[in-house]
PDB file of N, CA and C in Angstrom:
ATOM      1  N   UNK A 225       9.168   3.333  -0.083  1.00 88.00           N
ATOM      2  CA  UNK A 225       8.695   2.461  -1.137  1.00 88.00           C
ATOM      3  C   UNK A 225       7.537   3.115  -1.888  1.00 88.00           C
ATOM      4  N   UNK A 226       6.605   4.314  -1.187  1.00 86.00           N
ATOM      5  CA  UNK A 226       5.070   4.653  -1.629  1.00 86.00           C
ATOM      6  C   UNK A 226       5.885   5.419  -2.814  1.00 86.00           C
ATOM      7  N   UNK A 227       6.727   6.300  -2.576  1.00 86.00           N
ATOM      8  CA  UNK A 227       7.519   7.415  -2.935  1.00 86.00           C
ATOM      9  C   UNK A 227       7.964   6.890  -4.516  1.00 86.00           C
ATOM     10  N   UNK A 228       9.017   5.825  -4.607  1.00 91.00           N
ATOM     11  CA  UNK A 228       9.322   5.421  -5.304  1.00 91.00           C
ATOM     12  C   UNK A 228       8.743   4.595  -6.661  1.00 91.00           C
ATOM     13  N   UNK A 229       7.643   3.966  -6.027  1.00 88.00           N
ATOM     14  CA  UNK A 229       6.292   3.177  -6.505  1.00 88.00           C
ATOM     15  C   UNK A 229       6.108   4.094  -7.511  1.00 88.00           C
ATOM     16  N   UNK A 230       5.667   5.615  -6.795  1.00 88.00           N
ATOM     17  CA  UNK A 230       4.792   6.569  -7.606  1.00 88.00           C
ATOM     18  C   UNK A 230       5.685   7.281  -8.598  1.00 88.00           C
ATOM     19  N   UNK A 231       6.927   7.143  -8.272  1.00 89.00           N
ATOM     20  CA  UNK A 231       7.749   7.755  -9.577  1.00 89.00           C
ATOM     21  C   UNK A 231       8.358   7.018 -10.775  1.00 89.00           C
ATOM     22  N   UNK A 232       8.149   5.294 -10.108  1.00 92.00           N
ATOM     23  CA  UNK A 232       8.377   4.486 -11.427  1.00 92.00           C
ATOM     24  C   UNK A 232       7.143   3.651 -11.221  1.00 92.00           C
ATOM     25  N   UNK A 233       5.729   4.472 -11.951  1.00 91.00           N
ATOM     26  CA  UNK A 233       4.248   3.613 -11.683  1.00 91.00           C
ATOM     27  C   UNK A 233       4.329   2.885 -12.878  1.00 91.00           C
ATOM     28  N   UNK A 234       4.984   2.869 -13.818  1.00 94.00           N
ATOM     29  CA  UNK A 234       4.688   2.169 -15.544  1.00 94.00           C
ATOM     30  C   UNK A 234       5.641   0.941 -14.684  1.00 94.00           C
ATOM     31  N   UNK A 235       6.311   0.880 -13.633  1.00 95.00           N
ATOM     32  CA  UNK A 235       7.509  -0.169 -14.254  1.00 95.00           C
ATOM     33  C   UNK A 235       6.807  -1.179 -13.163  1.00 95.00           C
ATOM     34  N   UNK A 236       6.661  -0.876 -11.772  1.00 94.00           N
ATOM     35  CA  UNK A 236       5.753  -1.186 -10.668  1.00 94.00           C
ATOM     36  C   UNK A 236       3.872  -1.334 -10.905  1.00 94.00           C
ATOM     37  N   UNK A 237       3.813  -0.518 -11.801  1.00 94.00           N
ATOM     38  CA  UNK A 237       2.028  -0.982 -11.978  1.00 94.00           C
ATOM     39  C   UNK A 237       2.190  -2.118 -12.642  1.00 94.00           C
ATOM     40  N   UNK A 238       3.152  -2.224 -13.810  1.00 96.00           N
ATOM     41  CA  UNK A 238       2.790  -3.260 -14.900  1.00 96.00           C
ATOM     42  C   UNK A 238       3.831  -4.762 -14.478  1.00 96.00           C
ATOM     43  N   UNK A 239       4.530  -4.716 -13.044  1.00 96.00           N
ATOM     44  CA  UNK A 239       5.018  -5.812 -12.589  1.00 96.00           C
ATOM     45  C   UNK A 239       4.022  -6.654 -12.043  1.00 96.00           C
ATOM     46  N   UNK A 240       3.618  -8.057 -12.601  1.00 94.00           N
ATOM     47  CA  UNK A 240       2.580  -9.084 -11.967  1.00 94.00           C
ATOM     48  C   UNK A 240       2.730  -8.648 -10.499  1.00 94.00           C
ATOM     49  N   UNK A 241       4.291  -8.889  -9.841  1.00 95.00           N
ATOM     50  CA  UNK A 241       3.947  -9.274  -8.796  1.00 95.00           C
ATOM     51  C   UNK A 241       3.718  -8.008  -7.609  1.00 95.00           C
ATOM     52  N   UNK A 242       4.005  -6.608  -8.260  1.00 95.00           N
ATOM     53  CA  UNK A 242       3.981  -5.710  -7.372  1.00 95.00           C
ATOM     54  C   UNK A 242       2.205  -4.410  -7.936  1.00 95.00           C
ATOM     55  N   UNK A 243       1.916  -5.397  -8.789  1.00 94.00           N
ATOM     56  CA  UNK A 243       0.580  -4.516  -8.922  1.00 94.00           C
ATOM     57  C   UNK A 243      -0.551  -4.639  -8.085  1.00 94.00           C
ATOM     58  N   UNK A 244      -0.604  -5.195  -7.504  1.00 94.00           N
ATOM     59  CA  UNK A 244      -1.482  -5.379  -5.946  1.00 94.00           C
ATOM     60  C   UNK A 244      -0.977  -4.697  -5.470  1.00 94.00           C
ATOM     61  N   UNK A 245      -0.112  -4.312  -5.033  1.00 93.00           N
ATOM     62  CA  UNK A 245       0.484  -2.982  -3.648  1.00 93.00           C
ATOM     63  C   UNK A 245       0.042  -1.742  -4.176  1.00 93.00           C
ATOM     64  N   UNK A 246      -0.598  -1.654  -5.643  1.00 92.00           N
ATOM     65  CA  UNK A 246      -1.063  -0.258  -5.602  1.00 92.00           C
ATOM     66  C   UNK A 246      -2.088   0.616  -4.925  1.00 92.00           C
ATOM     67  N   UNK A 247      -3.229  -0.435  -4.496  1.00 90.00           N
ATOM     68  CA  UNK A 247      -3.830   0.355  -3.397  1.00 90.00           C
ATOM     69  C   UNK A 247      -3.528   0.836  -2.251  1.00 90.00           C
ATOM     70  N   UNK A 248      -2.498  -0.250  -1.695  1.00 87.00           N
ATOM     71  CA  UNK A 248      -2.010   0.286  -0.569  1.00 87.00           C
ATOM     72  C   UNK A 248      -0.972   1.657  -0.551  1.00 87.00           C
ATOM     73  N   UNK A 249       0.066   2.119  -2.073  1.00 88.00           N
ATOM     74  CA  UNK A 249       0.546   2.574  -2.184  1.00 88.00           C
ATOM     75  C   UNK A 249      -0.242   4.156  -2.031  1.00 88.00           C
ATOM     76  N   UNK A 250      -1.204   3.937  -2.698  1.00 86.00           N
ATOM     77  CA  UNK A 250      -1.941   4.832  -2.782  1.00 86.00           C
ATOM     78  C   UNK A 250      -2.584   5.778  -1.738  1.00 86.00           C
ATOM     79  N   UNK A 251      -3.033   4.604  -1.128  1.00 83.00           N
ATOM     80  CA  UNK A 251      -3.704   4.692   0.458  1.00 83.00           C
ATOM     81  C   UNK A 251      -2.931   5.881   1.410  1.00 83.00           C
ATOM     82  N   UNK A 252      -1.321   5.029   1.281  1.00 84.00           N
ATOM     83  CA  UNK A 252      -0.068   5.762   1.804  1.00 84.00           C
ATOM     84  C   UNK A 252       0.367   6.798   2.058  1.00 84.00           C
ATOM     85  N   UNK A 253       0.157   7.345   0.217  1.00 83.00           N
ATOM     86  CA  UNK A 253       0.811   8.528  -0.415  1.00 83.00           C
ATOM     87  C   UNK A 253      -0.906   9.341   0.455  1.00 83.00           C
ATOM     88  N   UNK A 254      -1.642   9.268   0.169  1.00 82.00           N
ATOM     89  CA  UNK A 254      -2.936  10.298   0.631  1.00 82.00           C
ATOM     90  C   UNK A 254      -2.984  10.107   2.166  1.00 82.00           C
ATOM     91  N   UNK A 255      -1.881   9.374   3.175  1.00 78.00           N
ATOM     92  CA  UNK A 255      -2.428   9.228   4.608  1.00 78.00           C
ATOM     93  C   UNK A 255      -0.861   9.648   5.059  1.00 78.00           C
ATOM     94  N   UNK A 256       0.359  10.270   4.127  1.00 74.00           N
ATOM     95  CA  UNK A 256       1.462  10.102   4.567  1.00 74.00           C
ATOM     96  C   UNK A 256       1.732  11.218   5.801  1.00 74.00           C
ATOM     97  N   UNK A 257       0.672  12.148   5.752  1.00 76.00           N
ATOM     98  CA  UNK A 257       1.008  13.603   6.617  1.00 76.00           C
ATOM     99  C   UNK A 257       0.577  12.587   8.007  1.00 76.00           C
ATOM    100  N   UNK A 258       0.257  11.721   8.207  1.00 73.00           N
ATOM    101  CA  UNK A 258      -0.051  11.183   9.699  1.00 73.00           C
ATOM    102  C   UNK A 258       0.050   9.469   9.305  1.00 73.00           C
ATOM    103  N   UNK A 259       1.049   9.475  10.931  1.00 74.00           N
ATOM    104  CA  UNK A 259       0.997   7.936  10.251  1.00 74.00           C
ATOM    105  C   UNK A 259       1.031   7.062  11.470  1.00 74.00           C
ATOM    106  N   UNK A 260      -0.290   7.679  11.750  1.00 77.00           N
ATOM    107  CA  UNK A 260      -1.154   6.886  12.404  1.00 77.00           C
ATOM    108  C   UNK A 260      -1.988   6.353  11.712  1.00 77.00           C
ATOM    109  N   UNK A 261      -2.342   7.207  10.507  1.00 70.00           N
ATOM    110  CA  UNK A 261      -3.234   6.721   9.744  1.00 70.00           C
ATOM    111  C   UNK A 261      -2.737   5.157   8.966  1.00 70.00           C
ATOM    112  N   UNK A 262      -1.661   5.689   8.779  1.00 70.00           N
ATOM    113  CA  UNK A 262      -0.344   4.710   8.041  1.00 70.00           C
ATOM    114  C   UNK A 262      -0.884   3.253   8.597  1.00 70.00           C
ATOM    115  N   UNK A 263      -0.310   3.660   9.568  1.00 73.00           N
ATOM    116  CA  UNK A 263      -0.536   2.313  10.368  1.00 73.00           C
ATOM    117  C   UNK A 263      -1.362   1.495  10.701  1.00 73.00           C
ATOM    118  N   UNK A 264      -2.769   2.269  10.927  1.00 73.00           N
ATOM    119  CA  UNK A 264      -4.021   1.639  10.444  1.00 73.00           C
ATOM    120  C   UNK A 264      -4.254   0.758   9.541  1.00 73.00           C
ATOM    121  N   UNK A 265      -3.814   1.719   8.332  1.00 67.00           N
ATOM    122  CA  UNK A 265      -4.216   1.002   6.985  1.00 67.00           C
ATOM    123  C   UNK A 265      -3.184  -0.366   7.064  1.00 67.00           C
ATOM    124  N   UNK A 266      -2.518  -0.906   7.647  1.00 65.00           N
ATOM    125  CA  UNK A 266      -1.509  -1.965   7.346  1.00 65.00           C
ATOM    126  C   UNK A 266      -2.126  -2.694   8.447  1.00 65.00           C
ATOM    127  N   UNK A 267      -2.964  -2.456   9.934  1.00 70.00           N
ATOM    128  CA  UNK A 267      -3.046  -3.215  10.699  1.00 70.00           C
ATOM    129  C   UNK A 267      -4.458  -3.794  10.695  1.00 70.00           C
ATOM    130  N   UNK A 268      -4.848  -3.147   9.656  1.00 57.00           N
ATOM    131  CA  UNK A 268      -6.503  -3.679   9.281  1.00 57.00           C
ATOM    132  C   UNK A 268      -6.458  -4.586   8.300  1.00 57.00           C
ATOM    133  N   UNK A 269      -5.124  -4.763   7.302  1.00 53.00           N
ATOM    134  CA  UNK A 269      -4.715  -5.796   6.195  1.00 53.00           C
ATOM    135  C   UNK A 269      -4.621  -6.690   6.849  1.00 53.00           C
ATOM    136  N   UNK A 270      -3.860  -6.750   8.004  1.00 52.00           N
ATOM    137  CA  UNK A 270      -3.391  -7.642   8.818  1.00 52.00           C
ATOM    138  C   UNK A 270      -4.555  -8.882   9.485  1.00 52.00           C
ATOM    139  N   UNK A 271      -5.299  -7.911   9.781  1.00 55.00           N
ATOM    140  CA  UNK A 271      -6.788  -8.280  10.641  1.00 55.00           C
ATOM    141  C   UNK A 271      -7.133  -8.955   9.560  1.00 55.00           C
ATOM    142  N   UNK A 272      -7.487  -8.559   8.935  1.00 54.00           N
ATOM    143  CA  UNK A 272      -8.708  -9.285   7.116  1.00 54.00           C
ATOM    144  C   UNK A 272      -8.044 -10.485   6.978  1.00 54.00           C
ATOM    145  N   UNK A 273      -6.968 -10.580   6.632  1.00 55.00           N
ATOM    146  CA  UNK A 273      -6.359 -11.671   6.477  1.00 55.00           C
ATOM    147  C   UNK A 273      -6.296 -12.707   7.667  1.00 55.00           C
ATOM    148  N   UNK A 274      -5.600 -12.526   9.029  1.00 57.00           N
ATOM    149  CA  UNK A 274      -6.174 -13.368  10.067  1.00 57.00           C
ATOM    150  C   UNK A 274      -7.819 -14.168   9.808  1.00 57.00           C
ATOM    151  N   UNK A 275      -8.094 -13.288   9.703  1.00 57.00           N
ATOM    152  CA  UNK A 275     -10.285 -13.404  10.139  1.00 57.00           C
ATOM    153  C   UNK A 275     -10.301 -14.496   8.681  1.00 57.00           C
ATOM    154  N   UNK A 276      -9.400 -13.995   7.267  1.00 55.00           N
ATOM    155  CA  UNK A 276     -10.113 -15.164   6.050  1.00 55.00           C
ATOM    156  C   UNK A 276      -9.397 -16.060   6.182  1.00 55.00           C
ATOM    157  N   UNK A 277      -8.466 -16.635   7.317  1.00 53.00           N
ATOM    158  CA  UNK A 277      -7.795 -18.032   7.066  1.00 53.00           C
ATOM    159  C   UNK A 277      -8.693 -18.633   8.217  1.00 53.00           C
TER     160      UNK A 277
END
């Protein structure tokens, strides 16, 4: 999905509902050589959100 995001960014940046995933996309594409890192970054979204409800 990071992959794809980044090769159609005009059609995906400028969609309401998928222009929020660009940080994470981003995040992705710069953490993709380890994905541990990957996984981090999705299990700390996870956390934030638990902790603000």
């Amino acid at each position: 999905y990071s992959e794809e995001y980044m090769n159609e960014f005009g059609l995906y940046y400028n969609s309401p509902n998928r222009k929020n995933h660009f940080p994470y996309v981003y995040r992705v594409i710069l953490a993709s050589d380890d994905i541990e890192k990957v996984k981090k970054l999705f299990s700390f979204h996870l956390q934030s959100k638990k902790k603000a409800s």
